[in-house]
mmCIF file of C-alpha atoms in Angstrom:
data_model
loop_
_atom_site.group_PDB
_atom_site.id
_atom_site.type_symbol
_atom_site.label_atom_id
_atom_site.label_comp_id
_atom_site.label_asym_id
_atom_site.label_seq_id
_atom_site.Cartn_x
_atom_site.Cartn_y
_atom_site.Cartn_z
ATOM 1 C CA UNK A 1 76.885 -27.378 -98.027
ATOM 2 C CA UNK A 2 74.153 -29.943 -98.827
ATOM 3 C CA UNK A 3 70.751 -28.393 -99.501
ATOM 4 C CA UNK A 4 67.080 -29.378 -98.555
ATOM 5 C CA UNK A 5 68.781 -31.706 -95.803
ATOM 6 C CA UNK A 6 68.078 -33.118 -92.402
ATOM 7 C CA UNK A 7 70.536 -34.329 -89.410
ATOM 8 C CA UNK A 8 69.721 -36.683 -86.962
ATOM 9 C CA UNK A 9 72.518 -37.014 -83.831
ATOM 10 C CA UNK A 10 72.547 -40.381 -82.259
ATOM 11 C CA UNK A 11 73.029 -44.010 -82.198
ATOM 12 C CA UNK A 12 72.627 -47.266 -84.563
ATOM 13 C CA UNK A 13 72.621 -50.759 -83.106
ATOM 14 C CA UNK A 14 72.535 -53.672 -85.384
ATOM 15 C CA UNK A 15 72.500 -56.924 -84.249
ATOM 16 C CA UNK A 16 71.402 -60.607 -85.707
ATOM 17 C CA UNK A 17 69.617 -63.633 -83.745
ATOM 18 C CA UNK A 18 69.702 -66.926 -84.307
ATOM 19 C CA UNK A 19 66.358 -67.188 -85.210
ATOM 20 C CA UNK A 20 67.615 -65.182 -88.447
ATOM 21 C CA UNK A 21 65.636 -62.113 -87.396
ATOM 22 C CA UNK A 22 68.149 -59.073 -87.688
ATOM 23 C CA UNK A 23 67.451 -55.709 -86.165
ATOM 24 C CA UNK A 24 68.614 -52.511 -86.498
ATOM 25 C CA UNK A 25 67.488 -49.913 -83.641
ATOM 26 C CA UNK A 26 68.004 -45.985 -84.163
ATOM 27 C CA UNK A 27 68.192 -44.313 -80.779
ATOM 28 C CA UNK A 28 68.042 -40.093 -81.746
ATOM 29 C CA UNK A 29 68.170 -37.978 -78.995
ATOM 30 C CA UNK A 30 68.697 -34.938 -81.185
ATOM 31 C CA UNK A 31 66.479 -34.889 -84.587
ATOM 32 C CA UNK A 32 64.217 -32.611 -86.695
ATOM 33 C CA UNK A 33 61.609 -34.508 -85.122
ATOM 34 C CA UNK A 34 62.478 -34.149 -81.463
ATOM 35 C CA UNK A 35 64.137 -37.280 -79.466
ATOM 36 C CA UNK A 36 62.728 -40.389 -80.838
ATOM 37 C CA UNK A 37 63.606 -43.801 -81.305
ATOM 38 C CA UNK A 38 62.462 -46.263 -84.344
ATOM 39 C CA UNK A 39 63.210 -50.165 -85.260
ATOM 40 C CA UNK A 40 63.831 -51.837 -88.551
ATOM 41 C CA UNK A 41 63.506 -55.434 -88.564
ATOM 42 C CA UNK A 42 64.101 -57.892 -91.077
ATOM 43 C CA UNK A 43 62.570 -61.735 -90.623
ATOM 44 C CA UNK A 44 64.385 -64.653 -91.774
ATOM 45 C CA UNK A 45 61.762 -64.817 -94.510
ATOM 46 C CA UNK A 46 63.120 -61.551 -95.796
ATOM 47 C CA UNK A 47 59.611 -59.640 -94.511
ATOM 48 C CA UNK A 48 61.448 -55.980 -93.423
ATOM 49 C CA UNK A 49 59.414 -54.121 -90.626
ATOM 50 C CA UNK A 50 59.686 -50.616 -89.229
ATOM 51 C CA UNK A 51 58.508 -49.751 -86.163
ATOM 52 C CA UNK A 52 58.107 -46.160 -85.377
ATOM 53 C CA UNK A 53 56.701 -43.966 -82.599
ATOM 54 C CA UNK A 54 54.122 -41.555 -84.235
ATOM 55 C CA UNK A 55 53.034 -41.537 -88.121
ATOM 56 C CA UNK A 56 55.048 -38.052 -88.778
ATOM 57 C CA UNK A 57 58.116 -40.261 -88.146
ATOM 58 C CA UNK A 58 57.066 -43.194 -89.840
ATOM 59 C CA UNK A 59 56.167 -41.267 -93.121
ATOM 60 C CA UNK A 60 59.377 -39.730 -93.423
ATOM 61 C CA UNK A 61 61.513 -43.311 -92.538
ATOM 62 C CA UNK A 62 59.173 -44.731 -95.113
ATOM 63 C CA UNK A 63 60.134 -42.304 -97.960
ATOM 64 C CA UNK A 64 63.923 -42.535 -97.297
ATOM 65 C CA UNK A 65 64.009 -46.514 -96.665
ATOM 66 C CA UNK A 66 62.079 -49.893 -98.175
ATOM 67 C CA UNK A 67 59.601 -51.785 -95.750
ATOM 68 C CA UNK A 68 56.635 -54.512 -96.233
ATOM 69 C CA UNK A 69 55.130 -52.943 -93.611
ATOM 70 C CA UNK A 70 54.775 -50.043 -91.299
ATOM 71 C CA UNK A 71 53.610 -49.869 -87.495
ATOM 72 C CA UNK A 72 53.149 -46.955 -84.992
ATOM 73 C CA UNK A 73 53.689 -48.039 -81.807
ATOM 74 C CA UNK A 74 55.325 -46.630 -78.772
ATOM 75 C CA UNK A 75 58.911 -46.802 -78.796
ATOM 76 C CA UNK A 76 61.106 -46.715 -75.396
ATOM 77 C CA UNK A 77 65.096 -46.896 -75.250
ATOM 78 C CA UNK A 78 66.755 -46.710 -72.444
ATOM 79 C CA UNK A 79 70.341 -46.933 -71.934
ATOM 80 C CA UNK A 80 72.448 -47.468 -68.857
ATOM 81 C CA UNK A 81 76.325 -47.712 -69.323
ATOM 82 C CA UNK A 82 76.537 -50.593 -71.401
ATOM 83 C CA UNK A 83 73.327 -51.438 -70.989
ATOM 84 C CA UNK A 84 70.375 -51.204 -73.221
ATOM 85 C CA UNK A 85 66.533 -51.792 -72.981
ATOM 86 C CA UNK A 86 64.277 -51.352 -75.940
ATOM 87 C CA UNK A 87 60.436 -51.679 -75.890
ATOM 88 C CA UNK A 88 58.603 -51.153 -79.320
ATOM 89 C CA UNK A 89 55.293 -52.625 -79.810
ATOM 90 C CA UNK A 90 55.740 -56.421 -80.076
ATOM 91 C CA UNK A 91 59.611 -56.197 -79.882
ATOM 92 C CA UNK A 92 61.724 -56.605 -76.684
ATOM 93 C CA UNK A 93 65.239 -56.304 -76.425
ATOM 94 C CA UNK A 94 68.212 -55.755 -74.127
ATOM 95 C CA UNK A 95 71.745 -55.998 -75.423
ATOM 96 C CA UNK A 96 75.515 -55.425 -73.698
ATOM 97 C CA UNK A 97 77.939 -53.767 -75.235
ATOM 98 C CA UNK A 98 81.855 -54.282 -75.081
ATOM 99 C CA UNK A 99 84.740 -52.619 -74.257
ATOM 100 C CA UNK A 100 85.782 -50.222 -77.273
ATOM 101 C CA UNK A 101 88.362 -51.309 -79.730
ATOM 102 C CA UNK A 102 91.422 -49.486 -81.515
ATOM 103 C CA UNK A 103 88.227 -48.092 -84.212
ATOM 104 C CA UNK A 104 86.113 -46.798 -81.759
ATOM 105 C CA UNK A 105 88.781 -44.871 -80.082
ATOM 106 C CA UNK A 106 90.046 -43.791 -83.266
ATOM 107 C CA UNK A 107 86.585 -42.885 -84.030
ATOM 108 C CA UNK A 108 86.395 -40.410 -81.059
ATOM 109 C CA UNK A 109 88.869 -38.517 -81.719
ATOM 110 C CA UNK A 110 86.770 -37.068 -84.756
ATOM 111 C CA UNK A 111 85.092 -33.558 -83.741
ATOM 112 C CA UNK A 112 81.291 -33.556 -84.734
ATOM 113 C CA UNK A 113 81.370 -30.886 -87.279
ATOM 114 C CA UNK A 114 84.230 -32.805 -89.053
ATOM 115 C CA UNK A 115 81.943 -36.021 -88.730
ATOM 116 C CA UNK A 116 79.162 -34.291 -90.248
ATOM 117 C CA UNK A 117 80.876 -33.151 -93.376
ATOM 118 C CA UNK A 118 79.944 -35.174 -96.554
ATOM 119 C CA UNK A 119 83.184 -34.508 -98.033
ATOM 120 C CA UNK A 120 84.499 -36.630 -94.535
ATOM 121 C CA UNK A 121 82.017 -39.246 -95.367
ATOM 122 C CA UNK A 122 82.718 -39.633 -98.725
ATOM 123 C CA UNK A 123 86.172 -40.123 -97.483
ATOM 124 C CA UNK A 124 85.644 -42.370 -94.962
ATOM 125 C CA UNK A 125 83.278 -44.352 -97.446
ATOM 126 C CA UNK A 126 86.595 -46.161 -99.015
ATOM 127 C CA UNK A 127 87.569 -48.147 -96.185
ATOM 128 C CA UNK A 128 84.203 -49.005 -94.928
ATOM 129 C CA UNK A 129 83.132 -50.842 -98.175
ATOM 130 C CA UNK A 130 85.797 -53.184 -96.672
ATOM 131 C CA UNK A 131 83.041 -54.750 -94.646
ATOM 132 C CA UNK A 132 80.381 -56.498 -96.643
ATOM 133 C CA UNK A 133 77.384 -54.520 -97.474
ATOM 134 C CA UNK A 134 78.151 -51.270 -95.483
ATOM 135 C CA UNK A 135 78.093 -47.616 -96.894
ATOM 136 C CA UNK A 136 78.782 -44.004 -95.321
ATOM 137 C CA UNK A 137 76.977 -42.735 -97.964
ATOM 138 C CA UNK A 138 74.374 -43.161 -100.791
ATOM 139 C CA UNK A 139 71.214 -42.861 -102.140
ATOM 140 C CA UNK A 140 68.082 -43.994 -100.463
ATOM 141 C CA UNK A 141 64.648 -44.391 -101.567
ATOM 142 C CA UNK A 142 62.409 -41.527 -103.494
ATOM 143 C CA UNK A 143 65.573 -39.490 -104.339
ATOM 144 C CA UNK A 144 66.493 -38.824 -101.025
ATOM 145 C CA UNK A 145 70.967 -38.879 -100.206
ATOM 146 C CA UNK A 146 72.530 -39.965 -96.853
ATOM 147 C CA UNK A 147 75.636 -39.686 -95.398
ATOM 148 C CA UNK A 148 76.875 -41.570 -92.217
ATOM 149 C CA UNK A 149 79.413 -39.335 -90.087
ATOM 150 C CA UNK A 150 80.486 -42.177 -87.795
ATOM 151 C CA UNK A 151 82.133 -40.888 -84.503
ATOM 152 C CA UNK A 152 82.387 -44.161 -82.151
ATOM 153 C CA UNK A 153 81.790 -47.555 -82.256
ATOM 154 C CA UNK A 154 81.695 -50.860 -79.766
ATOM 155 C CA UNK A 155 81.031 -53.932 -80.603
ATOM 156 C CA UNK A 156 77.907 -56.157 -78.915
ATOM 157 C CA UNK A 157 78.080 -58.674 -76.619
ATOM 158 C CA UNK A 158 74.913 -60.036 -75.533
ATOM 159 C CA UNK A 159 71.395 -59.527 -77.007
ATOM 160 C CA UNK A 160 67.968 -61.063 -75.419
ATOM 161 C CA UNK A 161 65.021 -60.105 -77.833
ATOM 162 C CA UNK A 162 61.344 -61.400 -78.375
ATOM 163 C CA UNK A 163 58.412 -60.803 -80.958
ATOM 164 C CA UNK A 164 54.890 -60.970 -79.408
ATOM 165 C CA UNK A 165 56.532 -63.023 -76.403
ATOM 166 C CA UNK A 166 58.616 -65.419 -78.600
ATOM 167 C CA UNK A 167 62.053 -65.479 -78.017
ATOM 168 C CA UNK A 168 64.383 -64.853 -80.900
ATOM 169 C CA UNK A 169 67.316 -66.905 -79.556
ATOM 170 C CA UNK A 170 71.208 -65.481 -78.737
ATOM 171 C CA UNK A 171 73.508 -63.167 -80.516
ATOM 172 C CA UNK A 172 74.139 -64.263 -84.049
ATOM 173 C CA UNK A 173 75.441 -62.151 -86.880
ATOM 174 C CA UNK A 174 73.537 -59.593 -89.319
ATOM 175 C CA UNK A 175 73.934 -62.234 -92.208
ATOM 176 C CA UNK A 176 72.413 -61.681 -94.962
ATOM 177 C CA UNK A 177 72.578 -57.855 -94.868
ATOM 178 C CA UNK A 178 69.672 -55.995 -94.330
ATOM 179 C CA UNK A 179 68.021 -54.713 -97.107
ATOM 180 C CA UNK A 180 66.077 -51.402 -95.682
ATOM 181 C CA UNK A 181 68.187 -48.932 -97.871
ATOM 182 C CA UNK A 182 71.322 -48.627 -99.700
ATOM 183 C CA UNK A 183 73.727 -50.164 -97.075
ATOM 184 C CA UNK A 184 73.406 -53.047 -94.329
ATOM 185 C CA UNK A 185 74.745 -52.675 -90.631
ATOM 186 C CA UNK A 186 77.727 -54.207 -90.055
ATOM 187 C CA UNK A 187 77.944 -58.131 -90.115
ATOM 188 C CA UNK A 188 79.446 -58.161 -86.917
ATOM 189 C CA UNK A 189 76.948 -57.198 -84.203
ATOM 190 C CA UNK A 190 77.993 -52.923 -83.184
ATOM 191 C CA UNK A 191 76.581 -50.071 -81.552
ATOM 192 C CA UNK A 192 78.423 -46.989 -83.511
ATOM 193 C CA UNK A 193 77.600 -43.499 -83.015
ATOM 194 C CA UNK A 194 76.430 -41.297 -85.776
ATOM 195 C CA UNK A 195 75.619 -38.072 -87.112
ATOM 196 C CA UNK A 196 73.532 -38.945 -90.099
ATOM 197 C CA UNK A 197 72.970 -36.412 -92.894
ATOM 198 C CA UNK A 198 69.162 -36.825 -95.314
ATOM 199 C CA UNK A 199 69.174 -34.911 -97.947
ATOM 200 C CA UNK A 200 65.490 -34.831 -99.986
ATOM 201 C CA UNK A 201 64.727 -34.512 -103.416
ATOM 202 C CA UNK A 202 63.907 -30.881 -104.414
ATOM 203 C CA UNK A 203 60.533 -29.262 -102.966
ATOM 204 C CA UNK A 204 60.654 -32.242 -100.149
ATOM 205 C CA UNK A 205 59.587 -30.646 -96.992
ATOM 206 C CA UNK A 206 62.061 -30.114 -94.298
ATOM 207 C CA UNK A 207 60.538 -30.821 -90.859
ATOM 208 C CA UNK A 208 61.065 -27.684 -88.282
ATOM 209 C CA UNK A 209 64.013 -28.015 -85.487
ATOM 210 C CA UNK A 210 62.583 -29.587 -82.146
ATOM 211 C CA UNK A 211 64.354 -29.617 -78.714
ATOM 212 C CA UNK A 212 67.133 -31.713 -78.005
ATOM 213 C CA UNK A 213 66.476 -34.400 -75.154
ATOM 214 C CA UNK A 214 69.741 -33.664 -73.610
ATOM 215 C CA UNK A 215 70.822 -37.709 -73.730
ATOM 216 C CA UNK A 216 73.112 -36.937 -76.631
ATOM 217 C CA UNK A 217 76.058 -38.100 -74.785
ATOM 218 C CA UNK A 218 75.037 -41.675 -73.733
#
């Protein structure tokens, strides 16, 4: 059992754009902070930004990952089948997922309790490393450790994104890899369902659990 751990149930979407901006969306219907969404964005010039919905969430995420700038802004995420809509301060994004492939079908067979176990995540880290930059476990910033238990995967087929009203261009690979933590999103744009476990260093506070939103099975 991992001590001093927080567990987040939700989805992570990683996309690139032709402008060079790469975007990683986190949608967390169940978390120690209650339901929330956040966005990690890296510009073509390498600047890394966090868009978080509250100071409490921003402080936690910024302690685990590395950013050059943190913005506390409203973050709204809506999913209707294959179509996702995101509004996060100066960012607007819409994307569409494709059909679930063989890997996605296989991952859906993994029970949630098993997917969340660090020993299982350690096992899946071996094939995950065949994808450049991808890791399912590792050491994050500030002495934190993380385990990503993946439960589903769909490719992303289209994206429309703008920053402060300026179009970021069509869908592109997540290349170069993003540099927020120990690993990157897959190079091929994708939406993954995950159970993420974050263990803090000794003495770090563990947020009290808050109610789930009931939207965990989107």
